[in-house]
Amino acid sequence: MKLGVSTYSLFQALKSGEMDIMAVIDWIADQGGEHVEIVPLGYDLPGNFELADQIRQKAESRGIEISNYAIGANFLTDSEEAYLKEIERVKSEVDLAARLGVKKMRHDVAQSADRSIANFNKQLERMAEACRQIADYASNYGITTSVENHGYFVQHSDRVQALIQAVDRPNFRTTLDVGNFMCADENSVAAVKNNISYASMVHIKDFYLRPSHQNPGQGWFQTLQGNYLRGAIVGHGDIDMREVLRVIKSSGYDGYISLEFEGMEECKTGTLIGLQNIKRLWEEMA
């Protein structure tokens, strides 16, 4: 297992201008992170090969790996022309991932106002064909692409599995986010058990959970069924994080684990405490 941090965890500092991406990489290395996951939020990376080279060189100089490149995408477009254009755009992001030197890349797949299983089944082949084309393109670089359980429409563990099986490519798997299952009202421990064998990358994230009839007010967002979530420091929230990590460790997964912090606390503090908690819990398990 290699423990590191997603740049998304420091989004507060990136957005405010307190840190730039080079400072974020330095900070992660200083905290003992073994890798950095590149998420281009808070800095302008897509199409910027010069910055990609600088990021790769900075990580190398600090002795940490770049684990994954994670971007958004949506293949449920209004036209065939837009669909093909989106596939080509994501392929161009694969080129950038290769420039970063990564062997793993996550792209989103779809957003839809109709989140029903009927619509998912209707759209499955269209989503799968786009993912096939991108996975085939990425295979030229030796890159494994993945879908994250993210964005409500492809968030349930079974829907993620259905997409992976429909794509049917050895280099298309899932970036498994242990917290995001809660957005689809799925128990994190059960969902991790369901999908860990499909994971090319693991995100560790925590949430506070409140029922739909107890609106906590500002700072919370709603799940598919109207329950309330708020980002938490890993180990402070309502996920059974000890059991989640036990499931991951006992599965034999030995790849990258990336901390994602999206709580209301100051981002460096929240990220560091979460990093320390993951290390401690992992080491406590036989």
PDB file of C-alpha atoms in Angstrom:
ATOM      1  CA  MET A   1       0.000   0.000   0.000  1.00  0.00           C
ATOM      2  CA  LYS A   2       1.232   3.471  -0.889  1.00  0.00           C
ATOM      3  CA  LEU A   3      -0.471   6.294   0.979  1.00  0.00           C
ATOM      4  CA  GLY A   4      -0.683   9.750  -0.531  1.00  0.00           C
ATOM      5  CA  VAL A   5      -2.905  12.756  -1.016  1.00  0.00           C
ATOM      6  CA  SER A   6      -5.154  14.095  -3.755  1.00  0.00           C
ATOM      7  CA  THR A   7      -4.422  17.712  -4.649  1.00  0.00           C
ATOM      8  CA  TYR A   8      -8.192  18.196  -4.274  1.00  0.00           C
ATOM      9  CA  SER A   9      -7.649  17.964  -0.501  1.00  0.00           C
ATOM     10  CA  LEU A  10      -5.806  21.304  -0.616  1.00  0.00           C
ATOM     11  CA  PHE A  11      -8.370  22.965  -2.888  1.00  0.00           C
ATOM     12  CA  GLN A  12      -9.125  25.657  -0.291  1.00  0.00           C
ATOM     13  CA  ALA A  13      -5.486  26.791  -0.322  1.00  0.00           C
ATOM     14  CA  LEU A  14      -5.195  26.509  -4.109  1.00  0.00           C
ATOM     15  CA  LYS A  15      -8.376  28.501  -4.692  1.00  0.00           C
ATOM     16  CA  SER A  16      -7.364  31.273  -2.283  1.00  0.00           C
ATOM     17  CA  GLY A  17      -3.883  31.560  -3.779  1.00  0.00           C
ATOM     18  CA  GLU A  18      -2.223  30.579  -0.501  1.00  0.00           C
ATOM     19  CA  MET A  19      -0.555  27.674  -2.320  1.00  0.00           C
ATOM     20  CA  ASP A  20       0.188  26.763  -5.915  1.00  0.00           C
ATOM     21  CA  ILE A  21       0.458  23.203  -7.211  1.00  0.00           C
ATOM     22  CA  MET A  22       4.224  23.101  -6.602  1.00  0.00           C
ATOM     23  CA  ALA A  23       3.723  24.126  -2.980  1.00  0.00           C
ATOM     24  CA  VAL A  24       1.040  21.450  -2.619  1.00  0.00           C
ATOM     25  CA  ILE A  25       3.445  18.766  -3.837  1.00  0.00           C
ATOM     26  CA  ASP A  26       6.094  20.048  -1.410  1.00  0.00           C
ATOM     27  CA  TRP A  27       3.589  19.985   1.445  1.00  0.00           C
ATOM     28  CA  ILE A  28       2.465  16.418   0.678  1.00  0.00           C
ATOM     29  CA  ALA A  29       6.080  15.245   0.549  1.00  0.00           C
ATOM     30  CA  ASP A  30       6.831  17.051   3.822  1.00  0.00           C
ATOM     31  CA  GLN A  31       3.966  15.192   5.538  1.00  0.00           C
ATOM     32  CA  GLY A  32       5.343  11.823   4.451  1.00  0.00           C
ATOM     33  CA  GLY A  33       2.988  11.234   1.517  1.00  0.00           C
ATOM     34  CA  GLU A  34       4.293   8.577  -0.846  1.00  0.00           C
ATOM     35  CA  HIS A  35       2.376   9.861  -3.858  1.00  0.00           C
ATOM     36  CA  VAL A  36       0.315  12.760  -5.146  1.00  0.00           C
ATOM     37  CA  GLU A  37      -2.889  12.376  -7.114  1.00  0.00           C
ATOM     38  CA  ILE A  38      -3.377  15.158  -9.653  1.00  0.00           C
ATOM     39  CA  VAL A  39      -6.871  16.678  -9.803  1.00  0.00           C
ATOM     40  CA  PRO A  40      -6.894  19.845 -11.948  1.00  0.00           C
ATOM     41  CA  LEU A  41      -9.024  22.038  -9.688  1.00  0.00           C
ATOM     42  CA  GLY A  42      -7.564  25.291  -8.435  1.00  0.00           C
ATOM     43  CA  TYR A  43      -4.963  25.348 -11.206  1.00  0.00           C
ATOM     44  CA  ASP A  44      -5.154  25.262 -15.011  1.00  0.00           C
ATOM     45  CA  LEU A  45      -3.690  21.969 -16.236  1.00  0.00           C
ATOM     46  CA  PRO A  46      -5.716  20.534 -19.170  1.00  0.00           C
ATOM     47  CA  GLY A  47      -3.763  21.162 -22.372  1.00  0.00           C
ATOM     48  CA  ASN A  48      -0.838  22.636 -20.445  1.00  0.00           C
ATOM     49  CA  PHE A  49       1.961  20.182 -21.211  1.00  0.00           C
ATOM     50  CA  GLU A  50       4.586  22.574 -19.885  1.00  0.00           C
ATOM     51  CA  LEU A  51       2.955  22.564 -16.451  1.00  0.00           C
ATOM     52  CA  ALA A  52       2.570  18.764 -16.652  1.00  0.00           C
ATOM     53  CA  ASP A  53       6.336  18.504 -17.176  1.00  0.00           C
ATOM     54  CA  GLN A  54       6.959  20.824 -14.215  1.00  0.00           C
ATOM     55  CA  ILE A  55       4.644  18.776 -11.966  1.00  0.00           C
ATOM     56  CA  ARG A  56       6.375  15.542 -12.957  1.00  0.00           C
ATOM     57  CA  GLN A  57       9.794  17.046 -12.325  1.00  0.00           C
ATOM     58  CA  LYS A  58       8.737  18.505  -8.960  1.00  0.00           C
ATOM     59  CA  ALA A  59       7.372  15.143  -7.778  1.00  0.00           C
ATOM     60  CA  GLU A  60      10.570  13.403  -8.906  1.00  0.00           C
ATOM     61  CA  SER A  61      12.708  15.976  -7.086  1.00  0.00           C
ATOM     62  CA  ARG A  62      10.760  15.327  -3.861  1.00  0.00           C
ATOM     63  CA  GLY A  63      10.901  11.556  -4.229  1.00  0.00           C
ATOM     64  CA  ILE A  64       7.158  10.955  -4.486  1.00  0.00           C
ATOM     65  CA  GLU A  65       5.176   9.286  -7.253  1.00  0.00           C
ATOM     66  CA  ILE A  66       2.305  10.720  -9.270  1.00  0.00           C
ATOM     67  CA  SER A  67      -0.353   8.074  -8.812  1.00  0.00           C
ATOM     68  CA  ASN A  68      -3.373   9.112 -10.830  1.00  0.00           C
ATOM     69  CA  TYR A  69      -4.812  11.866 -13.003  1.00  0.00           C
ATOM     70  CA  ALA A  70      -8.518  12.520 -12.340  1.00  0.00           C
ATOM     71  CA  ILE A  71     -10.789  14.556 -14.618  1.00  0.00           C
ATOM     72  CA  GLY A  72     -14.474  15.137 -15.303  1.00  0.00           C
ATOM     73  CA  ALA A  73     -16.379  13.924 -18.360  1.00  0.00           C
ATOM     74  CA  ASN A  74     -19.959  13.439 -19.516  1.00  0.00           C
ATOM     75  CA  PHE A  75     -20.868  11.190 -22.435  1.00  0.00           C
ATOM     76  CA  LEU A  76     -24.628  11.739 -22.170  1.00  0.00           C
ATOM     77  CA  THR A  77     -24.609  14.611 -24.639  1.00  0.00           C
ATOM     78  CA  ASP A  78     -27.355  16.235 -26.679  1.00  0.00           C
ATOM     79  CA  SER A  79     -25.923  15.170 -30.033  1.00  0.00           C
ATOM     80  CA  GLU A  80     -23.726  12.566 -31.673  1.00  0.00           C
ATOM     81  CA  GLU A  81     -21.284  15.294 -32.640  1.00  0.00           C
ATOM     82  CA  ALA A  82     -20.932  16.400 -29.009  1.00  0.00           C
ATOM     83  CA  TYR A  83     -20.536  12.755 -27.918  1.00  0.00           C
ATOM     84  CA  LEU A  84     -17.639  12.183 -30.318  1.00  0.00           C
ATOM     85  CA  LYS A  85     -16.100  15.522 -29.364  1.00  0.00           C
ATOM     86  CA  GLU A  86     -16.181  14.579 -25.665  1.00  0.00           C
ATOM     87  CA  ILE A  87     -14.467  11.252 -26.395  1.00  0.00           C
ATOM     88  CA  GLU A  88     -11.718  13.070 -28.288  1.00  0.00           C
ATOM     89  CA  ARG A  89     -11.326  15.597 -25.472  1.00  0.00           C
ATOM     90  CA  VAL A  90     -10.829  12.835 -22.931  1.00  0.00           C
ATOM     91  CA  LYS A  91      -8.310  11.154 -25.249  1.00  0.00           C
ATOM     92  CA  SER A  92      -6.345  14.421 -25.245  1.00  0.00           C
ATOM     93  CA  GLU A  93      -6.376  14.235 -21.448  1.00  0.00           C
ATOM     94  CA  VAL A  94      -4.908  10.731 -21.736  1.00  0.00           C
ATOM     95  CA  ASP A  95      -2.023  12.339 -23.644  1.00  0.00           C
ATOM     96  CA  LEU A  96      -1.539  14.717 -20.735  1.00  0.00           C
ATOM     97  CA  ALA A  97      -1.688  11.842 -18.232  1.00  0.00           C
ATOM     98  CA  ALA A  98       1.093  10.142 -20.168  1.00  0.00           C
ATOM     99  CA  ARG A  99       3.111  13.369 -20.029  1.00  0.00           C
ATOM    100  CA  LEU A 100       2.666  13.366 -16.238  1.00  0.00           C
ATOM    101  CA  GLY A 101       4.068   9.841 -16.232  1.00  0.00           C
ATOM    102  CA  VAL A 102       1.039   8.217 -14.601  1.00  0.00           C
ATOM    103  CA  LYS A 103      -0.247   4.721 -15.322  1.00  0.00           C
ATOM    104  CA  LYS A 104      -3.718   5.393 -13.892  1.00  0.00           C
ATOM    105  CA  MET A 105      -6.349   7.891 -14.980  1.00  0.00           C
ATOM    106  CA  ARG A 106      -9.881   8.437 -13.741  1.00  0.00           C
ATOM    107  CA  HIS A 107     -12.522  10.076 -15.895  1.00  0.00           C
ATOM    108  CA  ASP A 108     -16.162  10.641 -15.051  1.00  0.00           C
ATOM    109  CA  VAL A 109     -18.711   9.100 -17.377  1.00  0.00           C
ATOM    110  CA  ALA A 110     -22.137  10.697 -17.097  1.00  0.00           C
ATOM    111  CA  GLN A 111     -24.481  13.144 -15.480  1.00  0.00           C
ATOM    112  CA  SER A 112     -28.242  12.969 -15.834  1.00  0.00           C
ATOM    113  CA  ALA A 113     -31.286  14.562 -14.287  1.00  0.00           C
ATOM    114  CA  ASP A 114     -32.987  11.168 -14.672  1.00  0.00           C
ATOM    115  CA  ARG A 115     -31.019   9.001 -12.248  1.00  0.00           C
ATOM    116  CA  SER A 116     -33.339   6.003 -12.430  1.00  0.00           C
ATOM    117  CA  ILE A 117     -32.095   2.469 -13.037  1.00  0.00           C
ATOM    118  CA  ALA A 118     -34.266   2.395 -16.157  1.00  0.00           C
ATOM    119  CA  ASN A 119     -32.368   5.338 -17.624  1.00  0.00           C
ATOM    120  CA  PHE A 120     -29.049   3.856 -16.506  1.00  0.00           C
ATOM    121  CA  ASN A 121     -29.840   0.622 -18.364  1.00  0.00           C
ATOM    122  CA  LYS A 122     -30.935   2.628 -21.414  1.00  0.00           C
ATOM    123  CA  GLN A 123     -27.690   4.631 -21.473  1.00  0.00           C
ATOM    124  CA  LEU A 124     -25.307   1.838 -20.458  1.00  0.00           C
ATOM    125  CA  GLU A 125     -24.069   0.871 -23.928  1.00  0.00           C
ATOM    126  CA  ARG A 126     -23.517   4.496 -24.951  1.00  0.00           C
ATOM    127  CA  MET A 127     -21.424   5.093 -21.823  1.00  0.00           C
ATOM    128  CA  ALA A 128     -19.583   1.803 -22.251  1.00  0.00           C
ATOM    129  CA  GLU A 129     -18.651   2.482 -25.870  1.00  0.00           C
ATOM    130  CA  ALA A 130     -17.074   5.811 -24.947  1.00  0.00           C
ATOM    131  CA  CYS A 131     -15.128   4.174 -22.130  1.00  0.00           C
ATOM    132  CA  ARG A 132     -13.981   1.370 -24.468  1.00  0.00           C
ATOM    133  CA  GLN A 133     -12.592   3.823 -26.994  1.00  0.00           C
ATOM    134  CA  ILE A 134     -10.728   5.760 -24.312  1.00  0.00           C
ATOM    135  CA  ALA A 135      -9.408   2.612 -22.607  1.00  0.00           C
ATOM    136  CA  ASP A 136      -8.175   1.292 -25.956  1.00  0.00           C
ATOM    137  CA  TYR A 137      -6.448   4.606 -26.636  1.00  0.00           C
ATOM    138  CA  ALA A 138      -4.921   4.648 -23.137  1.00  0.00           C
ATOM    139  CA  SER A 139      -3.603   1.103 -23.571  1.00  0.00           C
ATOM    140  CA  ASN A 140      -1.076   2.495 -26.070  1.00  0.00           C
ATOM    141  CA  TYR A 141       0.534   4.281 -23.113  1.00  0.00           C
ATOM    142  CA  GLY A 142       0.098   1.384 -20.692  1.00  0.00           C
ATOM    143  CA  ILE A 143      -2.490   3.451 -18.787  1.00  0.00           C
ATOM    144  CA  THR A 144      -5.434   1.936 -16.913  1.00  0.00           C
ATOM    145  CA  THR A 145      -8.519   4.140 -17.036  1.00  0.00           C
ATOM    146  CA  SER A 146     -11.259   4.019 -14.429  1.00  0.00           C
ATOM    147  CA  VAL A 147     -14.669   5.273 -13.418  1.00  0.00           C
ATOM    148  CA  GLU A 148     -15.226   6.635  -9.931  1.00  0.00           C
ATOM    149  CA  ASN A 149     -18.433   6.030  -7.978  1.00  0.00           C
ATOM    150  CA  HIS A 150     -19.271   9.688  -8.372  1.00  0.00           C
ATOM    151  CA  GLY A 151     -21.943  12.062  -9.654  1.00  0.00           C
ATOM    152  CA  TYR A 152     -25.128  10.204  -8.575  1.00  0.00           C
ATOM    153  CA  PHE A 153     -25.837   8.508 -11.920  1.00  0.00           C
ATOM    154  CA  VAL A 154     -22.971   5.976 -11.777  1.00  0.00           C
ATOM    155  CA  GLN A 155     -22.456   5.935  -8.020  1.00  0.00           C
ATOM    156  CA  HIS A 156     -23.963   2.714  -6.668  1.00  0.00           C
ATOM    157  CA  SER A 157     -21.524  -0.195  -6.452  1.00  0.00           C
ATOM    158  CA  ASP A 158     -23.680  -2.382  -8.723  1.00  0.00           C
ATOM    159  CA  ARG A 159     -23.911   0.309 -11.412  1.00  0.00           C
ATOM    160  CA  VAL A 160     -20.124   0.725 -11.366  1.00  0.00           C
ATOM    161  CA  GLN A 161     -19.752  -3.036 -11.785  1.00  0.00           C
ATOM    162  CA  ALA A 162     -22.286  -3.080 -14.610  1.00  0.00           C
ATOM    163  CA  LEU A 163     -20.321  -0.434 -16.492  1.00  0.00           C
ATOM    164  CA  ILE A 164     -16.972  -2.185 -15.959  1.00  0.00           C
ATOM    165  CA  GLN A 165     -18.416  -5.455 -17.220  1.00  0.00           C
ATOM    166  CA  ALA A 166     -20.039  -3.770 -20.229  1.00  0.00           C
ATOM    167  CA  VAL A 167     -16.780  -2.024 -21.189  1.00  0.00           C
ATOM    168  CA  ASP A 168     -14.973  -5.379 -20.928  1.00  0.00           C
ATOM    169  CA  ARG A 169     -11.412  -4.085 -21.106  1.00  0.00           C
ATOM    170  CA  PRO A 170      -8.601  -5.279 -18.820  1.00  0.00           C
ATOM    171  CA  ASN A 171      -7.407  -1.688 -18.410  1.00  0.00           C
ATOM    172  CA  PHE A 172     -10.782  -0.257 -17.375  1.00  0.00           C
ATOM    173  CA  ARG A 173     -11.533  -0.522 -13.670  1.00  0.00           C
ATOM    174  CA  THR A 174     -12.811   1.700 -10.846  1.00  0.00           C
ATOM    175  CA  THR A 175     -11.397   4.418  -8.660  1.00  0.00           C
ATOM    176  CA  LEU A 176     -13.135   3.255  -5.505  1.00  0.00           C
ATOM    177  CA  ASP A 177     -14.107   6.143  -3.220  1.00  0.00           C
ATOM    178  CA  VAL A 178     -15.130   4.716   0.152  1.00  0.00           C
ATOM    179  CA  GLY A 179     -17.179   7.806   1.056  1.00  0.00           C
ATOM    180  CA  ASN A 180     -18.983   8.504  -2.198  1.00  0.00           C
ATOM    181  CA  PHE A 181     -21.192   5.424  -1.884  1.00  0.00           C
ATOM    182  CA  MET A 182     -23.027   7.325   0.856  1.00  0.00           C
ATOM    183  CA  CYS A 183     -24.233   9.846  -1.741  1.00  0.00           C
ATOM    184  CA  ALA A 184     -26.253   6.966  -3.201  1.00  0.00           C
ATOM    185  CA  ASP A 185     -27.382   5.927   0.301  1.00  0.00           C
ATOM    186  CA  GLU A 186     -25.201   2.818   0.211  1.00  0.00           C
ATOM    187  CA  ASN A 187     -23.335   1.570   3.276  1.00  0.00           C
ATOM    188  CA  SER A 188     -19.622   2.152   2.743  1.00  0.00           C
ATOM    189  CA  VAL A 189     -18.437  -1.118   4.274  1.00  0.00           C
ATOM    190  CA  ALA A 190     -20.836  -3.211   2.194  1.00  0.00           C
ATOM    191  CA  ALA A 191     -20.077  -1.286  -1.001  1.00  0.00           C
ATOM    192  CA  VAL A 192     -16.310  -1.553  -0.522  1.00  0.00           C
ATOM    193  CA  LYS A 193     -16.694  -5.307  -0.044  1.00  0.00           C
ATOM    194  CA  ASN A 194     -18.694  -5.371  -3.268  1.00  0.00           C
ATOM    195  CA  ASN A 195     -16.205  -3.439  -5.419  1.00  0.00           C
ATOM    196  CA  ILE A 196     -12.700  -3.697  -3.969  1.00  0.00           C
ATOM    197  CA  SER A 197     -11.765  -6.469  -6.420  1.00  0.00           C
ATOM    198  CA  TYR A 198     -12.432  -4.034  -9.294  1.00  0.00           C
ATOM    199  CA  ALA A 199     -10.334  -1.191  -7.878  1.00  0.00           C
ATOM    200  CA  SER A 200      -7.323   0.265  -9.651  1.00  0.00           C
ATOM    201  CA  MET A 201      -7.209   3.165  -7.174  1.00  0.00           C
ATOM    202  CA  VAL A 202      -8.734   3.815  -3.742  1.00  0.00           C
ATOM    203  CA  HIS A 203      -9.893   7.149  -2.312  1.00  0.00           C
ATOM    204  CA  ILE A 204     -10.318   7.454   1.443  1.00  0.00           C
ATOM    205  CA  LYS A 205     -12.896  10.083   2.375  1.00  0.00           C
ATOM    206  CA  ASP A 206     -15.181  10.531   5.376  1.00  0.00           C
ATOM    207  CA  PHE A 207     -18.620  12.089   5.868  1.00  0.00           C
ATOM    208  CA  TYR A 208     -20.952  13.061   8.658  1.00  0.00           C
ATOM    209  CA  LEU A 209     -24.456  11.652   8.047  1.00  0.00           C
ATOM    210  CA  ARG A 210     -27.809  12.969   9.230  1.00  0.00           C
ATOM    211  CA  PRO A 211     -31.289  11.649   8.307  1.00  0.00           C
ATOM    212  CA  SER A 212     -33.549  13.432   5.845  1.00  0.00           C
ATOM    213  CA  HIS A 213     -35.911  14.706   8.570  1.00  0.00           C
ATOM    214  CA  GLN A 214     -33.071  16.496  10.429  1.00  0.00           C
ATOM    215  CA  ASN A 215     -31.847  19.275   8.129  1.00  0.00           C
ATOM    216  CA  PRO A 216     -28.598  20.495   9.767  1.00  0.00           C
ATOM    217  CA  GLY A 217     -28.488  23.715   7.736  1.00  0.00           C
ATOM    218  CA  GLN A 218     -25.697  25.357   5.795  1.00  0.00           C
ATOM    219  CA  GLY A 219     -22.668  23.293   4.772  1.00  0.00           C
ATOM    220  CA  TRP A 220     -24.524  20.029   4.137  1.00  0.00           C
ATOM    221  CA  PHE A 221     -25.721  18.469   0.874  1.00  0.00           C
ATOM    222  CA  GLN A 222     -28.299  15.784   0.160  1.00  0.00           C
ATOM    223  CA  THR A 223     -28.006  12.191  -0.970  1.00  0.00           C
ATOM    224  CA  LEU A 224     -30.201  10.610  -3.628  1.00  0.00           C
ATOM    225  CA  GLN A 225     -32.818   9.811  -0.983  1.00  0.00           C
ATOM    226  CA  GLY A 226     -32.621  13.176   0.749  1.00  0.00           C
ATOM    227  CA  ASN A 227     -30.327  12.378   3.680  1.00  0.00           C
ATOM    228  CA  TYR A 228     -27.674  14.941   4.615  1.00  0.00           C
ATOM    229  CA  LEU A 229     -23.879  14.686   4.281  1.00  0.00           C
ATOM    230  CA  ARG A 230     -20.977  16.933   5.213  1.00  0.00           C
ATOM    231  CA  GLY A 231     -17.324  16.270   4.552  1.00  0.00           C
ATOM    232  CA  ALA A 232     -15.341  15.188   7.611  1.00  0.00           C
ATOM    233  CA  ILE A 233     -11.726  14.653   8.594  1.00  0.00           C
ATOM    234  CA  VAL A 234     -10.991  10.980   7.906  1.00  0.00           C
ATOM    235  CA  GLY A 235     -11.643   9.098  11.127  1.00  0.00           C
ATOM    236  CA  HIS A 236     -13.937  11.787  12.571  1.00  0.00           C
ATOM    237  CA  GLY A 237     -17.037  11.062  10.499  1.00  0.00           C
ATOM    238  CA  ASP A 238     -19.756   8.420  10.533  1.00  0.00           C
ATOM    239  CA  ILE A 239     -18.095   5.872   8.237  1.00  0.00           C
ATOM    240  CA  ASP A 240     -16.785   2.804  10.057  1.00  0.00           C
ATOM    241  CA  MET A 241     -13.311   3.662   8.801  1.00  0.00           C
ATOM    242  CA  ARG A 242     -11.537   0.957  10.753  1.00  0.00           C
ATOM    243  CA  GLU A 243     -13.696  -1.727   9.126  1.00  0.00           C
ATOM    244  CA  VAL A 244     -13.421  -0.126   5.670  1.00  0.00           C
ATOM    245  CA  LEU A 245      -9.632  -0.204   5.914  1.00  0.00           C
ATOM    246  CA  ARG A 246      -9.718  -3.769   7.255  1.00  0.00           C
ATOM    247  CA  VAL A 247     -11.753  -4.855   4.219  1.00  0.00           C
ATOM    248  CA  ILE A 248      -9.302  -3.143   1.858  1.00  0.00           C
ATOM    249  CA  LYS A 249      -6.237  -4.602   3.568  1.00  0.00           C
ATOM    250  CA  SER A 250      -7.656  -8.135   3.881  1.00  0.00           C
ATOM    251  CA  SER A 251      -8.648  -8.089   0.184  1.00  0.00           C
ATOM    252  CA  GLY A 252      -4.971  -8.030  -0.758  1.00  0.00           C
ATOM    253  CA  TYR A 253      -5.246  -4.605  -2.394  1.00  0.00           C
ATOM    254  CA  ASP A 254      -1.727  -3.220  -2.395  1.00  0.00           C
ATOM    255  CA  GLY A 255      -1.955  -0.199  -4.685  1.00  0.00           C
ATOM    256  CA  TYR A 256      -2.286   3.535  -4.156  1.00  0.00           C
ATOM    257  CA  ILE A 257      -4.543   4.892  -1.415  1.00  0.00           C
ATOM    258  CA  SER A 258      -5.303   8.575  -1.844  1.00  0.00           C
ATOM    259  CA  LEU A 259      -6.693  10.767   0.922  1.00  0.00           C
ATOM    260  CA  GLU A 260      -9.456  13.161  -0.121  1.00  0.00           C
ATOM    261  CA  PHE A 261     -10.422  15.828   2.389  1.00  0.00           C
ATOM    262  CA  GLU A 262     -13.435  18.025   1.667  1.00  0.00           C
ATOM    263  CA  GLY A 263     -14.484  19.117   5.135  1.00  0.00           C
ATOM    264  CA  MET A 264     -15.100  22.606   6.507  1.00  0.00           C
ATOM    265  CA  GLU A 265     -11.943  22.632   8.630  1.00  0.00           C
ATOM    266  CA  GLU A 266      -8.763  24.366   7.427  1.00  0.00           C
ATOM    267  CA  CYS A 267      -7.563  22.126   4.625  1.00  0.00           C
ATOM    268  CA  LYS A 268      -3.965  21.485   5.700  1.00  0.00           C
ATOM    269  CA  THR A 269      -5.058  20.636   9.250  1.00  0.00           C
ATOM    270  CA  GLY A 270      -7.889  18.403   8.062  1.00  0.00           C
ATOM    271  CA  THR A 271      -5.687  16.618   5.545  1.00  0.00           C
ATOM    272  CA  LEU A 272      -2.822  16.026   7.978  1.00  0.00           C
ATOM    273  CA  ILE A 273      -5.045  14.598  10.731  1.00  0.00           C
ATOM    274  CA  GLY A 274      -6.722  12.314   8.177  1.00  0.00           C
ATOM    275  CA  LEU A 275      -3.360  11.142   6.857  1.00  0.00           C
ATOM    276  CA  GLN A 276      -2.195  10.333  10.377  1.00  0.00           C
ATOM    277  CA  ASN A 277      -5.437   8.471  11.129  1.00  0.00           C
ATOM    278  CA  ILE A 278      -5.198   6.288   8.003  1.00  0.00           C
ATOM    279  CA  LYS A 279      -1.569   5.373   8.846  1.00  0.00           C
ATOM    280  CA  ARG A 280      -2.457   4.559  12.437  1.00  0.00           C
ATOM    281  CA  LEU A 281      -5.521   2.466  11.620  1.00  0.00           C
ATOM    282  CA  TRP A 282      -3.723   0.586   8.837  1.00  0.00           C
ATOM    283  CA  GLU A 283      -0.740  -0.232  11.069  1.00  0.00           C
ATOM    284  CA  GLU A 284      -2.977  -1.360  13.937  1.00  0.00           C
ATOM    285  CA  MET A 285      -4.417  -4.138  11.766  1.00  0.00           C
ATOM    286  CA  ALA A 286      -2.544  -7.424  11.770  1.00  0.00           C
TER     287      ALA A 286
END
